PDB file of C-alpha atoms in Angstrom:
ATOM      1  CA  UNK A 189      55.955  64.343 120.491  1.00  0.00           C
ATOM      2  CA  UNK A 190      54.106  67.301 121.260  1.00  0.00           C
ATOM      3  CA  UNK A 191      54.446  70.252 119.060  1.00  0.00           C
ATOM      4  CA  UNK A 192      56.052  72.510 121.914  1.00  0.00           C
ATOM      5  CA  UNK A 193      58.875  69.332 122.497  1.00  0.00           C
ATOM      6  CA  UNK A 194      60.480  70.408 119.192  1.00  0.00           C
ATOM      7  CA  UNK A 195      61.205  73.958 120.244  1.00  0.00           C
ATOM      8  CA  UNK A 196      64.077  72.751 122.508  1.00  0.00           C
ATOM      9  CA  UNK A 197      66.071  70.329 123.909  1.00  0.00           C
ATOM     10  CA  UNK A 198      67.687  69.609 127.264  1.00  0.00           C
ATOM     11  CA  UNK A 199      71.147  71.150 127.164  1.00  0.00           C
ATOM     12  CA  UNK A 200      72.626  67.825 128.543  1.00  0.00           C
ATOM     13  CA  UNK A 201      70.885  65.781 125.986  1.00  0.00           C
ATOM     14  CA  UNK A 202      72.414  68.217 123.326  1.00  0.00           C
ATOM     15  CA  UNK A 203      75.810  68.053 124.377  1.00  0.00           C
ATOM     16  CA  UNK A 204      75.657  64.242 124.289  1.00  0.00           C
ATOM     17  CA  UNK A 205      73.830  64.250 120.767  1.00  0.00           C
ATOM     18  CA  UNK A 206      76.636  66.687 119.550  1.00  0.00           C
ATOM     19  CA  UNK A 207      79.204  64.532 120.983  1.00  0.00           C
ATOM     20  CA  UNK A 208      80.897  66.898 123.168  1.00  0.00           C
ATOM     21  CA  UNK A 209      80.553  64.554 125.989  1.00  0.00           C
ATOM     22  CA  UNK A 210      80.973  60.967 125.667  1.00  0.00           C
ATOM     23  CA  UNK A 211      77.867  59.821 128.072  1.00  0.00           C
ATOM     24  CA  UNK A 212      74.770  61.385 129.262  1.00  0.00           C
ATOM     25  CA  UNK A 213      75.866  61.088 132.672  1.00  0.00           C
ATOM     26  CA  UNK A 214      78.985  63.090 131.709  1.00  0.00           C
ATOM     27  CA  UNK A 215      77.022  65.753 129.965  1.00  0.00           C
ATOM     28  CA  UNK A 216      74.836  66.374 133.020  1.00  0.00           C
ATOM     29  CA  UNK A 217      78.087  66.707 135.323  1.00  0.00           C
ATOM     30  CA  UNK A 218      79.477  69.329 132.854  1.00  0.00           C
ATOM     31  CA  UNK A 219      75.937  71.418 132.999  1.00  0.00           C
ATOM     32  CA  UNK A 220      75.775  71.298 136.577  1.00  0.00           C
ATOM     33  CA  UNK A 221      78.958  72.056 137.401  1.00  0.00           C
ATOM     34  CA  UNK A 222      78.918  75.601 136.185  1.00  0.00           C
ATOM     35  CA  UNK A 223      81.130  75.286 132.848  1.00  0.00           C
ATOM     36  CA  UNK A 224      78.405  76.176 130.658  1.00  0.00           C
ATOM     37  CA  UNK A 225      76.789  79.256 129.328  1.00  0.00           C
ATOM     38  CA  UNK A 226      73.986  79.635 127.165  1.00  0.00           C
ATOM     39  CA  UNK A 227      73.763  83.232 125.591  1.00  0.00           C
ATOM     40  CA  UNK A 228      76.054  84.429 128.234  1.00  0.00           C
ATOM     41  CA  UNK A 229      74.199  83.092 131.027  1.00  0.00           C
ATOM     42  CA  UNK A 230      75.903  80.621 133.329  1.00  0.00           C
ATOM     43  CA  UNK A 231      73.761  77.715 133.869  1.00  0.00           C
ATOM     44  CA  UNK A 232      73.617  74.897 136.938  1.00  0.00           C
ATOM     45  CA  UNK A 233      70.992  72.451 135.661  1.00  0.00           C
ATOM     46  CA  UNK A 234      71.096  70.049 133.130  1.00  0.00           C
ATOM     47  CA  UNK A 235      67.657  70.676 132.084  1.00  0.00           C
ATOM     48  CA  UNK A 236      68.136  74.061 130.730  1.00  0.00           C
ATOM     49  CA  UNK A 237      66.386  74.398 127.310  1.00  0.00           C
ATOM     50  CA  UNK A 238      68.799  74.977 124.208  1.00  0.00           C
ATOM     51  CA  UNK A 239      67.359  76.073 120.982  1.00  0.00           C
ATOM     52  CA  UNK A 240      68.323  76.706 117.549  1.00  0.00           C
ATOM     53  CA  UNK A 241      70.395  80.149 117.389  1.00  0.00           C
ATOM     54  CA  UNK A 242      71.738  79.736 120.960  1.00  0.00           C
ATOM     55  CA  UNK A 243      75.368  80.239 121.536  1.00  0.00           C
ATOM     56  CA  UNK A 244      77.041  77.742 124.246  1.00  0.00           C
ATOM     57  CA  UNK A 245      80.202  78.485 125.771  1.00  0.00           C
ATOM     58  CA  UNK A 246      81.705  75.215 127.458  1.00  0.00           C
ATOM     59  CA  UNK A 247      84.756  75.595 129.616  1.00  0.00           C
ATOM     60  CA  UNK A 248      86.463  72.305 129.047  1.00  0.00           C
ATOM     61  CA  UNK A 249      89.691  71.007 130.594  1.00  0.00           C
ATOM     62  CA  UNK A 250      92.219  72.061 128.039  1.00  0.00           C
ATOM     63  CA  UNK A 251      90.273  74.603 125.700  1.00  0.00           C
ATOM     64  CA  UNK A 252      87.135  76.746 125.565  1.00  0.00           C
ATOM     65  CA  UNK A 253      84.476  75.774 123.056  1.00  0.00           C
ATOM     66  CA  UNK A 254      81.912  78.366 121.600  1.00  0.00           C
ATOM     67  CA  UNK A 255      79.314  76.291 119.637  1.00  0.00           C
ATOM     68  CA  UNK A 256      76.241  78.081 117.994  1.00  0.00           C
ATOM     69  CA  UNK A 257      73.384  75.535 117.893  1.00  0.00           C
ATOM     70  CA  UNK A 258      71.986  74.917 114.142  1.00  0.00           C
ATOM     71  CA  UNK A 259      70.069  71.760 114.838  1.00  0.00           C
ATOM     72  CA  UNK A 260      68.822  70.021 117.860  1.00  0.00           C
ATOM     73  CA  UNK A 261      68.851  66.362 116.792  1.00  0.00           C
ATOM     74  CA  UNK A 262      66.766  63.416 117.458  1.00  0.00           C
ATOM     75  CA  UNK A 263      69.642  60.721 118.435  1.00  0.00           C
ATOM     76  CA  UNK A 264      73.128  60.184 119.024  1.00  0.00           C
ATOM     77  CA  UNK A 265      74.571  59.572 115.361  1.00  0.00           C
ATOM     78  CA  UNK A 266      77.919  59.227 113.755  1.00  0.00           C
ATOM     79  CA  UNK A 267      80.608  62.016 114.257  1.00  0.00           C
ATOM     80  CA  UNK A 268      79.505  63.433 110.936  1.00  0.00           C
ATOM     81  CA  UNK A 269      75.928  64.058 111.605  1.00  0.00           C
ATOM     82  CA  UNK A 270      76.985  65.270 115.328  1.00  0.00           C
ATOM     83  CA  UNK A 271      78.703  67.981 113.433  1.00  0.00           C
ATOM     84  CA  UNK A 272      75.405  69.069 111.636  1.00  0.00           C
ATOM     85  CA  UNK A 273      74.147  70.035 114.985  1.00  0.00           C
ATOM     86  CA  UNK A 274      76.472  73.032 115.571  1.00  0.00           C
ATOM     87  CA  UNK A 275      78.701  75.667 113.873  1.00  0.00           C
ATOM     88  CA  UNK A 276      82.066  75.992 115.822  1.00  0.00           C
ATOM     89  CA  UNK A 277      82.907  79.637 117.017  1.00  0.00           C
ATOM     90  CA  UNK A 278      85.631  78.521 118.916  1.00  0.00           C
ATOM     91  CA  UNK A 279      89.151  80.665 118.732  1.00  0.00           C
ATOM     92  CA  UNK A 280      91.825  78.883 117.210  1.00  0.00           C
ATOM     93  CA  UNK A 281      94.382  77.146 119.857  1.00  0.00           C
ATOM     94  CA  UNK A 282      97.355  78.934 120.512  1.00  0.00           C
ATOM     95  CA  UNK A 283     100.316  78.290 118.269  1.00  0.00           C
ATOM     96  CA  UNK A 284     102.774  75.610 119.962  1.00  0.00           C
ATOM     97  CA  UNK A 285     106.560  76.469 120.210  1.00  0.00           C
ATOM     98  CA  UNK A 286     108.357  73.855 118.427  1.00  0.00           C
ATOM     99  CA  UNK A 287     111.202  71.969 120.019  1.00  0.00           C
ATOM    100  CA  UNK A 288     114.789  72.696 118.883  1.00  0.00           C
ATOM    101  CA  UNK A 289     115.445  70.308 115.977  1.00  0.00           C
ATOM    102  CA  UNK A 290     117.887  67.652 116.850  1.00  0.00           C
ATOM    103  CA  UNK A 291     120.213  65.730 114.326  1.00  0.00           C
ATOM    104  CA  UNK A 292     118.762  62.514 113.517  1.00  0.00           C
ATOM    105  CA  UNK A 293     120.075  59.359 116.047  1.00  0.00           C
ATOM    106  CA  UNK A 294     120.927  61.889 118.797  1.00  0.00           C
ATOM    107  CA  UNK A 295     119.159  62.917 122.085  1.00  0.00           C
ATOM    108  CA  UNK A 296     119.384  64.722 125.129  1.00  0.00           C
ATOM    109  CA  UNK A 297     122.140  63.469 127.495  1.00  0.00           C
ATOM    110  CA  UNK A 298     120.394  61.233 130.078  1.00  0.00           C
ATOM    111  CA  UNK A 299     117.280  60.805 128.124  1.00  0.00           C
ATOM    112  CA  UNK A 300     116.036  57.187 127.173  1.00  0.00           C
ATOM    113  CA  UNK A 301     117.897  54.202 127.257  1.00  0.00           C
ATOM    114  CA  UNK A 302     121.690  54.178 126.846  1.00  0.00           C
ATOM    115  CA  UNK A 303     123.058  53.250 123.509  1.00  0.00           C
ATOM    116  CA  UNK A 304     125.340  50.338 122.927  1.00  0.00           C
ATOM    117  CA  UNK A 305     128.314  52.921 123.031  1.00  0.00           C
ATOM    118  CA  UNK A 306     127.028  54.279 126.166  1.00  0.00           C
ATOM    119  CA  UNK A 307     126.656  50.594 127.578  1.00  0.00           C
ATOM    120  CA  UNK A 308     130.398  50.015 126.435  1.00  0.00           C
ATOM    121  CA  UNK A 309     131.592  53.194 128.188  1.00  0.00           C
ATOM    122  CA  UNK A 310     129.489  52.118 131.337  1.00  0.00           C
ATOM    123  CA  UNK A 311     131.143  48.724 131.481  1.00  0.00           C
ATOM    124  CA  UNK A 312     134.779  49.865 130.825  1.00  0.00           C
ATOM    125  CA  UNK A 313     134.125  52.428 133.551  1.00  0.00           C
ATOM    126  CA  UNK A 314     132.720  49.921 136.134  1.00  0.00           C
ATOM    127  CA  UNK A 315     135.363  47.102 135.244  1.00  0.00           C
ATOM    128  CA  UNK A 316     138.631  48.464 134.315  1.00  0.00           C
ATOM    129  CA  UNK A 317     140.269  45.017 133.970  1.00  0.00           C
TER     130      UNK A 317
END
């Protein structure tokens, strides 16, 4: 590799190395779709260069990731190795509203299969003999 080649890395390759995308093709599609910003600048090309210290804002389906590039990486390794490539600056997800607790063994009316008791009531209703 040339000395200038280590100064930066294609954004699609980095997304794949950092395990943000499952495949390099999906990383390219994510980059060209306009869902990624590098230092607040929207990109439309997968060949944009990412450098150490850049901040990537990635709009995924259900969340927004804000990642600061800590290292460029040389391969797509295991998850623990991929986590060392970035610092996660993403906002915490909003708290989920907990459903109302139900007594054990009971469920909402009409939800799921009928119980043995429900089946007996249905049978007695359908066959009054």
